[in-house]
Amino acid sequence: NSSESHNCAKSILTSDRLQIVVTLSKFFNETWEAANCANCLKNSSEGLSNSTVEFLDLFNKSLTCFEHNLQGQTIYLSPTNYTEVCKNCNKTYKMLNDLYNNLQRLNRQGGESGHSAHLCIDVEDAMNITRKLWSRTFNCSVPCSDTVPVIAVSSLFLFLPVVFYLSSFLHSKQKKRILILPKRIQSNASLVNIQEKYS
């Protein structure tokens, strides 16, 4: 009977003491939500979103570039010569990093999936792996372009007080101090005489 189908399904699902089907269903639903899996899919959940496909494609290209430029060395050996990896894969890594930052920004505004939250766990894990390889394993550090202006401005502000005090010292007229000696105060006896004279 269709009217009793819900009660029938409920009784079948919860018939055992552990309620294993309900427990597993709850576990998978919570994992799906916590991993933001819906953010990798299109609105209708018919497949991966275009941005996710583009990101994963660029991620695979980055890993392939890393492998080709390792020159037969294993990753976990001493980092003798990873300059080829840093030089040849810089463009691919930068494109991947820029795409990831754009996806984060777009995802906060709703994005392709319609869910405004974190990116899905596949994209975040892929970027974490790439960044760890790039910075820790290969030690490819991109110099910050703002370093030179920051150092210049900081030096200017540190040097300004020195310039101020030096210029004020050089341009001010140095006057010799003239000591004015105080007049001697008369003794107490003469003061008493003066008071008696006027009284």
Short mmCIF file of C-alpha atoms in Angstrom, two decimals:
data_model
loop_
_atom_site.label_atom_id
_atom_site.label_comp_id
_atom_site.label_asym_id
_atom_site.label_seq_id
_atom_site.Cartn_x
_atom_site.Cartn_y
_atom_site.Cartn_z
CA ASN A 1 0.00 0.00 0.00
CA SER A 2 1.51 3.35 -1.09
CA SER A 3 0.15 5.18 1.95
CA GLU A 4 2.04 2.85 4.24
CA SER A 5 5.29 2.76 2.20
CA HIS A 6 7.08 5.26 4.46
CA ASN A 7 6.28 3.28 7.59
CA CYS A 8 7.24 0.05 5.81
CA ALA A 9 10.66 1.51 4.75
CA LYS A 10 11.21 2.84 8.26
CA SER A 11 10.47 -0.51 9.87
CA ILE A 12 12.79 -2.35 7.45
CA LEU A 13 15.66 0.15 7.89
CA THR A 14 15.42 0.18 11.68
CA SER A 15 14.64 -3.50 12.15
CA ASP A 16 18.09 -4.49 13.41
CA ARG A 17 19.49 -3.41 16.77
CA LEU A 18 22.44 -1.44 15.27
CA GLN A 19 20.34 0.17 12.54
CA ILE A 20 23.33 -0.22 10.25
CA VAL A 21 21.66 1.17 7.12
CA VAL A 22 20.53 4.35 8.89
CA THR A 23 23.94 4.78 10.55
CA LEU A 24 25.81 4.37 7.25
CA SER A 25 23.44 6.68 5.43
CA LYS A 26 23.90 9.34 8.10
CA PHE A 27 27.70 8.91 8.00
CA PHE A 28 27.89 9.29 4.21
CA ASN A 29 25.57 12.30 4.19
CA GLU A 30 27.62 14.05 6.89
CA THR A 31 30.87 13.27 5.05
CA TRP A 32 29.41 14.62 1.79
CA GLU A 33 28.40 17.85 3.53
CA ALA A 34 31.66 18.27 5.48
CA ALA A 35 33.76 17.74 2.33
CA ASN A 36 31.63 20.25 0.35
CA CYS A 37 31.39 17.70 -2.46
CA ALA A 38 28.45 19.52 -4.03
CA ASN A 39 30.76 22.46 -4.80
CA CYS A 40 32.62 20.35 -7.39
CA LEU A 41 29.43 19.59 -9.28
CA LYS A 42 27.08 21.51 -11.54
CA ASN A 43 23.82 22.84 -10.13
CA SER A 44 21.89 19.80 -11.29
CA SER A 45 24.67 17.45 -10.05
CA GLU A 46 24.97 15.89 -13.51
CA GLY A 47 28.77 15.95 -13.44
CA LEU A 48 31.81 17.98 -12.53
CA SER A 49 31.57 21.70 -13.01
CA ASN A 50 33.63 23.32 -15.78
CA SER A 51 35.86 25.11 -13.29
CA THR A 52 36.60 21.85 -11.44
CA VAL A 53 37.49 20.09 -14.71
CA GLU A 54 39.75 23.01 -15.67
CA PHE A 55 41.44 22.97 -12.26
CA LEU A 56 42.03 19.20 -12.24
CA ASP A 57 43.42 19.37 -15.78
CA LEU A 58 45.89 22.10 -14.76
CA PHE A 59 46.73 20.14 -11.60
CA ASN A 60 47.64 17.08 -13.69
CA LYS A 61 49.76 19.26 -15.99
CA SER A 62 51.63 20.64 -12.98
CA LEU A 63 52.38 17.17 -11.61
CA THR A 64 53.50 16.00 -15.06
CA CYS A 65 55.81 19.02 -15.30
CA PHE A 66 57.28 18.22 -11.88
CA GLU A 67 57.95 14.62 -12.92
CA HIS A 68 59.54 15.53 -16.27
CA ASN A 69 61.93 18.05 -14.70
CA LEU A 70 63.14 15.94 -11.81
CA GLN A 71 65.90 14.52 -14.05
CA GLY A 72 65.61 11.00 -12.71
CA GLN A 73 65.94 12.03 -9.06
CA THR A 74 63.52 10.77 -6.47
CA ILE A 75 61.58 13.42 -4.60
CA TYR A 76 62.66 12.36 -1.12
CA LEU A 77 66.42 12.42 -1.78
CA SER A 78 68.50 15.42 -0.80
CA PRO A 79 67.42 18.47 -2.80
CA THR A 80 70.50 18.80 -4.98
CA ASN A 81 69.16 20.33 -8.15
CA TYR A 82 65.53 21.33 -8.29
CA THR A 83 66.23 24.54 -10.16
CA GLU A 84 64.96 23.00 -13.40
CA VAL A 85 61.63 22.20 -11.74
CA CYS A 86 61.35 25.72 -10.34
CA LYS A 87 62.29 27.36 -13.64
CA ASN A 88 60.35 25.18 -16.09
CA CYS A 89 57.21 24.65 -14.01
CA ASN A 90 56.86 28.19 -12.68
CA LYS A 91 54.33 29.23 -15.34
CA THR A 92 52.14 26.14 -14.85
CA TYR A 93 52.24 26.43 -11.06
CA LYS A 94 51.40 30.14 -11.20
CA MET A 95 48.42 29.47 -13.49
CA LEU A 96 47.18 26.74 -11.12
CA ASN A 97 47.60 28.97 -8.08
CA ASP A 98 45.81 31.89 -9.79
CA LEU A 99 42.96 29.63 -10.87
CA TYR A 100 42.60 28.29 -7.32
CA ASN A 101 42.48 31.83 -5.89
CA ASN A 102 39.84 32.81 -8.48
CA LEU A 103 37.78 29.72 -7.65
CA GLN A 104 37.92 30.60 -3.96
CA ARG A 105 36.79 34.14 -4.68
CA LEU A 106 33.98 33.02 -7.00
CA ASN A 107 32.87 30.30 -4.59
CA ARG A 108 32.33 32.86 -1.84
CA GLN A 109 29.88 34.60 -4.19
CA GLY A 110 27.91 31.45 -4.98
CA GLY A 111 30.01 30.03 -7.80
CA GLU A 112 29.02 27.54 -10.46
CA SER A 113 27.55 25.02 -8.05
CA GLY A 114 25.25 27.50 -6.32
CA HIS A 115 26.68 26.63 -2.90
CA SER A 116 28.56 29.41 -1.13
CA ALA A 117 31.11 27.78 1.15
CA HIS A 118 34.58 26.29 0.85
CA LEU A 119 35.75 24.62 -2.32
CA CYS A 120 35.22 20.88 -2.48
CA ILE A 121 37.77 18.69 -0.73
CA ASP A 122 39.23 17.31 -4.00
CA VAL A 123 40.24 20.76 -5.21
CA GLU A 124 41.56 21.87 -1.80
CA ASP A 125 43.59 18.69 -1.31
CA ALA A 126 45.04 18.92 -4.82
CA MET A 127 46.16 22.50 -4.20
CA ASN A 128 47.61 21.62 -0.79
CA ILE A 129 49.66 18.79 -2.35
CA THR A 130 50.94 21.07 -5.10
CA ARG A 131 51.88 23.88 -2.72
CA LYS A 132 53.66 21.46 -0.39
CA LEU A 133 55.66 20.00 -3.28
CA TRP A 134 56.47 23.45 -4.66
CA SER A 135 57.55 25.12 -1.42
CA ARG A 136 58.82 22.34 0.86
CA THR A 137 60.04 19.58 -1.39
CA PHE A 138 61.42 21.59 -4.33
CA ASN A 139 62.08 24.73 -2.25
CA CYS A 140 60.84 26.94 -5.08
CA SER A 141 60.20 30.26 -3.45
CA VAL A 142 58.86 33.08 -5.56
CA PRO A 143 60.34 36.37 -4.36
CA CYS A 144 57.70 38.80 -3.23
CA SER A 145 57.48 41.76 -5.60
CA ASP A 146 56.62 44.13 -2.74
CA THR A 147 59.86 43.51 -0.85
CA VAL A 148 61.93 46.29 -2.43
CA PRO A 149 59.35 49.09 -1.95
CA VAL A 150 58.70 48.01 1.65
CA ILE A 151 62.42 48.07 2.49
CA ALA A 152 62.83 51.46 0.77
CA VAL A 153 59.94 53.06 2.65
CA SER A 154 61.03 51.56 5.97
CA SER A 155 64.58 52.85 5.49
CA LEU A 156 63.24 56.31 4.65
CA PHE A 157 61.17 56.46 7.83
CA LEU A 158 64.07 55.23 9.94
CA PHE A 159 66.43 57.78 8.39
CA LEU A 160 64.07 60.80 8.69
CA PRO A 161 64.73 61.54 12.40
CA VAL A 162 68.48 61.51 11.78
CA VAL A 163 68.09 63.97 8.89
CA PHE A 164 65.79 66.19 10.94
CA TYR A 165 68.08 66.48 13.96
CA LEU A 166 71.22 66.84 11.86
CA SER A 167 69.70 69.63 9.75
CA SER A 168 68.35 71.44 12.80
CA PHE A 169 71.79 71.24 14.42
CA LEU A 170 73.58 72.57 11.33
CA HIS A 171 71.14 75.40 10.54
CA SER A 172 70.58 76.72 14.02
CA LYS A 173 72.92 79.36 15.43
CA GLN A 174 74.89 78.03 18.29
CA LYS A 175 74.86 80.67 21.02
CA LYS A 176 77.19 80.60 23.90
CA ARG A 177 75.43 80.43 27.17
CA ILE A 178 75.89 83.49 29.29
CA LEU A 179 75.78 82.72 32.94
CA ILE A 180 74.05 85.37 35.00
CA LEU A 181 75.40 85.40 38.47
CA PRO A 182 72.81 86.19 41.12
CA LYS A 183 73.35 89.20 43.36
CA ARG A 184 74.41 88.35 46.82
CA ILE A 185 71.69 88.50 49.41
CA GLN A 186 72.44 90.70 52.37
CA SER A 187 72.98 89.13 55.68
CA ASN A 188 70.14 88.68 58.14
CA ALA A 189 71.57 91.33 60.47
CA SER A 190 71.43 94.07 57.82
CA LEU A 191 67.87 93.08 56.93
CA VAL A 192 66.87 93.49 60.55
CA ASN A 193 68.51 96.95 60.61
CA ILE A 194 66.55 97.98 57.49
CA GLN A 195 63.27 96.77 59.01
CA GLU A 196 63.98 98.70 62.24
CA LYS A 197 64.79 101.83 60.26
CA TYR A 198 61.40 101.80 58.49
CA SER A 199 59.39 100.81 61.52
#
